[in-house]
mmCIF file of C-alpha atoms in Angstrom:
data_model
loop_
_atom_site.group_PDB
_atom_site.id
_atom_site.type_symbol
_atom_site.label_atom_id
_atom_site.label_comp_id
_atom_site.label_asym_id
_atom_site.label_seq_id
_atom_site.Cartn_x
_atom_site.Cartn_y
_atom_site.Cartn_z
ATOM 1 C CA MET A 1 -13.500 111.788 -4.931
ATOM 2 C CA ARG A 2 -12.126 109.966 -1.919
ATOM 3 C CA ASN A 3 -13.935 111.017 1.254
ATOM 4 C CA ASP A 4 -13.382 107.885 3.354
ATOM 5 C CA VAL A 5 -10.319 109.188 5.130
ATOM 6 C CA THR A 6 -9.002 106.986 7.906
ATOM 7 C CA PRO A 7 -6.076 108.680 9.650
ATOM 8 C CA LEU A 8 -3.152 106.439 10.512
ATOM 9 C CA THR A 9 -2.288 106.105 14.181
ATOM 10 C CA PRO A 10 1.039 107.742 14.972
ATOM 11 C CA GLY A 11 3.684 105.662 16.670
ATOM 12 C CA PRO A 12 6.222 106.863 19.235
ATOM 13 C CA GLY A 13 7.869 110.095 18.072
ATOM 14 C CA GLN A 14 5.401 110.588 15.221
ATOM 15 C CA GLU A 15 2.684 113.161 14.489
ATOM 16 C CA SER A 16 -0.526 112.651 12.555
ATOM 17 C CA VAL A 17 -1.213 115.348 9.995
ATOM 18 C CA TRP A 18 -4.859 114.881 10.973
ATOM 19 C CA ASP A 19 -4.048 116.410 14.370
ATOM 20 C CA TYR A 20 -2.791 119.614 12.696
ATOM 21 C CA THR A 21 -5.175 122.563 12.743
ATOM 22 C CA ARG A 22 -7.109 124.487 10.136
ATOM 23 C CA PRO A 23 -6.338 127.330 9.835
ATOM 24 C CA PRO A 24 -2.725 126.173 9.838
ATOM 25 C CA ARG A 25 -0.323 126.977 12.616
ATOM 26 C CA VAL A 26 3.277 128.120 12.268
ATOM 27 C CA GLU A 27 5.971 126.914 14.631
ATOM 28 C CA ALA A 28 9.696 127.373 14.857
ATOM 29 C CA THR A 29 11.974 124.338 14.721
ATOM 30 C CA THR A 30 15.681 123.906 15.349
ATOM 31 C CA ASP A 31 15.908 120.708 13.276
ATOM 32 C CA ARG A 32 18.804 120.861 10.856
ATOM 33 C CA ILE A 33 17.509 121.485 7.337
ATOM 34 C CA ARG A 34 19.698 120.791 4.308
ATOM 35 C CA ILE A 35 18.836 121.302 0.665
ATOM 36 C CA ARG A 36 21.030 120.067 -2.168
ATOM 37 C CA PHE A 37 20.539 121.277 -5.712
ATOM 38 C CA GLY A 38 22.742 121.260 -8.785
ATOM 39 C CA GLY A 39 25.232 119.103 -6.915
ATOM 40 C CA GLU A 40 25.687 121.758 -4.199
ATOM 41 C CA THR A 41 24.377 122.256 -0.688
ATOM 42 C CA ILE A 42 22.353 125.451 -1.057
ATOM 43 C CA VAL A 43 20.881 125.492 2.468
ATOM 44 C CA ASP A 44 22.198 124.198 5.775
ATOM 45 C CA THR A 45 20.392 125.795 8.709
ATOM 46 C CA THR A 46 18.784 125.165 12.073
ATOM 47 C CA ASP A 47 16.601 128.278 11.722
ATOM 48 C CA ALA A 48 13.339 127.136 10.133
ATOM 49 C CA VAL A 49 9.611 127.332 10.681
ATOM 50 C CA ARG A 50 7.024 124.715 9.816
ATOM 51 C CA VAL A 51 3.505 125.389 8.598
ATOM 52 C CA LEU A 52 1.209 122.640 9.849
ATOM 53 C CA GLU A 53 -2.245 122.223 8.306
ATOM 54 C CA THR A 54 -4.788 119.415 8.558
ATOM 55 C CA SER A 55 -4.044 116.583 6.086
ATOM 56 C CA HIS A 56 -0.794 118.187 4.838
ATOM 57 C CA PRO A 57 2.757 117.198 5.654
ATOM 58 C CA PRO A 58 4.778 120.107 7.086
ATOM 59 C CA VAL A 59 6.040 122.830 4.771
ATOM 60 C CA TYR A 60 9.399 124.238 5.866
ATOM 61 C CA TYR A 61 10.176 127.945 5.456
ATOM 62 C CA LEU A 62 13.835 128.908 5.594
ATOM 63 C CA PRO A 63 15.489 132.305 6.004
ATOM 64 C CA ARG A 64 16.448 133.984 2.746
ATOM 65 C CA SER A 65 19.831 134.571 4.366
ATOM 66 C CA ALA A 66 20.374 130.778 4.533
ATOM 67 C CA PHE A 67 20.497 130.620 0.716
ATOM 68 C CA PRO A 68 23.723 131.622 -1.066
ATOM 69 C CA ALA A 69 23.726 134.953 -2.889
ATOM 70 C CA GLY A 70 22.300 134.524 -6.387
ATOM 71 C CA SER A 71 20.540 131.227 -5.677
ATOM 72 C CA LEU A 72 17.070 132.811 -5.549
ATOM 73 C CA GLU A 73 15.661 135.046 -8.248
ATOM 74 C CA LYS A 74 12.192 136.431 -8.868
ATOM 75 C CA ALA A 75 9.978 134.195 -10.981
ATOM 76 C CA PRO A 76 6.717 134.921 -12.771
ATOM 77 C CA GLY A 77 3.410 134.119 -11.162
ATOM 78 C CA ALA A 78 1.638 134.551 -7.869
ATOM 79 C CA SER A 79 -0.915 132.693 -5.805
ATOM 80 C CA PHE A 80 -3.155 133.369 -2.837
ATOM 81 C CA CYS A 81 -3.661 131.368 0.344
ATOM 82 C CA GLU A 82 -6.821 132.132 2.275
ATOM 83 C CA PHE A 83 -4.787 131.999 5.489
ATOM 84 C CA LYS A 84 -1.254 133.206 4.707
ATOM 85 C CA GLY A 85 -2.070 135.773 1.998
ATOM 86 C CA ALA A 86 -0.447 136.579 -1.358
ATOM 87 C CA ALA A 87 2.574 134.505 -2.376
ATOM 88 C CA LYS A 88 5.271 135.246 -4.917
ATOM 89 C CA TYR A 89 7.585 132.725 -6.560
ATOM 90 C CA VAL A 90 11.314 132.313 -6.960
ATOM 91 C CA THR A 91 13.501 130.362 -9.310
ATOM 92 C CA VAL A 92 16.148 128.352 -7.465
ATOM 93 C CA ARG A 93 19.724 127.991 -8.746
ATOM 94 C CA GLY A 94 22.417 125.608 -7.583
ATOM 95 C CA GLY A 95 25.571 124.719 -9.487
ATOM 96 C CA SER A 96 24.560 124.780 -13.153
ATOM 97 C CA ALA A 97 20.954 123.734 -12.340
ATOM 98 C CA ARG A 98 17.925 125.994 -12.422
ATOM 99 C CA ALA A 99 14.397 125.186 -11.184
ATOM 100 C CA GLU A 100 11.829 127.714 -12.381
ATOM 101 C CA SER A 101 9.256 128.760 -9.770
ATOM 102 C CA ALA A 102 10.493 126.061 -7.395
ATOM 103 C CA GLY A 103 10.100 128.221 -4.289
ATOM 104 C CA TRP A 104 7.679 130.735 -2.854
ATOM 105 C CA TYR A 105 7.379 133.323 -0.136
ATOM 106 C CA TYR A 106 4.882 135.709 1.433
ATOM 107 C CA PRO A 107 6.197 139.291 1.211
ATOM 108 C CA THR A 108 3.499 140.538 3.595
ATOM 109 C CA PRO A 109 1.864 137.529 5.253
ATOM 110 C CA SER A 110 -1.559 137.801 6.858
ATOM 111 C CA PRO A 111 -1.825 138.475 10.607
ATOM 112 C CA GLY A 112 -0.842 135.387 12.573
ATOM 113 C CA TYR A 113 1.738 134.347 9.969
ATOM 114 C CA GLU A 114 4.407 136.976 10.656
ATOM 115 C CA LEU A 115 7.014 134.239 11.270
ATOM 116 C CA LEU A 116 7.035 133.731 7.472
ATOM 117 C CA VAL A 117 8.496 137.183 6.757
ATOM 118 C CA ASP A 118 11.841 136.891 4.895
ATOM 119 C CA ARG A 119 11.466 133.112 4.581
ATOM 120 C CA VAL A 120 11.259 130.909 1.498
ATOM 121 C CA ALA A 121 9.745 127.453 1.013
ATOM 122 C CA VAL A 122 10.797 125.117 -1.806
ATOM 123 C CA TYR A 123 9.170 122.163 -3.513
ATOM 124 C CA PRO A 124 11.290 119.199 -2.413
ATOM 125 C CA SER A 125 10.500 117.412 -5.702
ATOM 126 C CA ALA A 126 12.366 120.176 -7.597
ATOM 127 C CA MET A 127 15.578 119.813 -5.556
ATOM 128 C CA ASP A 128 18.224 117.075 -5.628
ATOM 129 C CA SER A 129 17.355 116.357 -1.996
ATOM 130 C CA CYS A 130 15.935 117.962 1.118
ATOM 131 C CA GLU A 131 16.673 116.730 4.637
ATOM 132 C CA VAL A 132 15.137 117.242 8.047
ATOM 133 C CA ALA A 133 17.393 116.204 10.947
ATOM 134 C CA GLY A 134 19.465 114.021 8.609
ATOM 135 C CA GLU A 135 16.490 112.241 7.017
ATOM 136 C CA THR A 136 15.856 112.683 3.292
ATOM 137 C CA VAL A 137 12.276 113.804 2.755
ATOM 138 C CA THR A 138 9.712 112.520 0.290
ATOM 139 C CA ALA A 139 7.783 115.188 -1.589
ATOM 140 C CA GLN A 140 4.049 115.498 -1.019
ATOM 141 C CA ALA A 141 2.222 114.090 -4.045
ATOM 142 C CA GLY A 142 0.760 116.432 -6.593
ATOM 143 C CA ASP A 143 3.384 119.199 -6.358
ATOM 144 C CA PHE A 144 0.787 121.763 -5.349
ATOM 145 C CA TYR A 145 1.259 122.101 -1.601
ATOM 146 C CA GLY A 146 4.989 121.463 -1.256
ATOM 147 C CA GLY A 147 4.898 119.350 1.908
ATOM 148 C CA TRP A 148 7.931 117.489 3.246
ATOM 149 C CA ILE A 149 7.210 113.904 4.341
ATOM 150 C CA THR A 150 9.504 112.248 6.881
ATOM 151 C CA SER A 151 9.129 109.179 9.065
ATOM 152 C CA ARG A 152 7.962 111.522 11.838
ATOM 153 C CA VAL A 153 4.598 112.246 10.169
ATOM 154 C CA VAL A 154 1.773 109.908 9.215
ATOM 155 C CA GLY A 155 -1.172 110.500 6.882
ATOM 156 C CA PRO A 156 -2.853 109.823 4.642
ATOM 157 C CA PHE A 157 -1.710 113.050 2.972
ATOM 158 C CA LYS A 158 -3.693 115.365 0.748
ATOM 159 C CA GLY A 159 -2.316 115.636 -2.788
ATOM 160 C CA GLU A 160 -2.887 112.167 -4.194
ATOM 161 C CA PRO A 161 -5.532 111.832 -6.932
ATOM 162 C CA GLY A 162 -9.006 111.952 -5.388
ATOM 163 C CA THR A 163 -7.996 113.930 -2.290
ATOM 164 C CA MET A 164 -8.925 117.478 -3.339
ATOM 165 C CA GLY A 165 -12.229 117.239 -1.439
ATOM 166 C CA TRP A 166 -10.585 116.565 1.909
#
């Protein structure tokens, strides 16, 4: 287990994920978010919220209404976050592509996380591409947390092998 975490120093216009709080905070953003999947743009919105938690790159939650009709369908499975509550999963469709359980949402989020109501997050690794303010994101390693890495955030980031104890 890697416990010798040395946070990187953010440069101008950057944030360190080690300055994010635990429990996580939720904040609105007007950055333009685009998601492409199956050769189509399935989201293009400036109405998003970010969940920011210590050691994690931001996770973006987008309004269900930003997705085209039929692009989200219920998927099997559920999970529980000690902060946000019970999550359910969705399969994402775009063009002829289908990504099983590639998104999630909180039908009734815990107090303090009400901004997540009627919003969906997706794993960027399951999409053709995800963008924040015109920059293509890199998916957080490990495909468990679903964080979106851009040049505006510095780590190190939880998710790599040996980081579960952080």
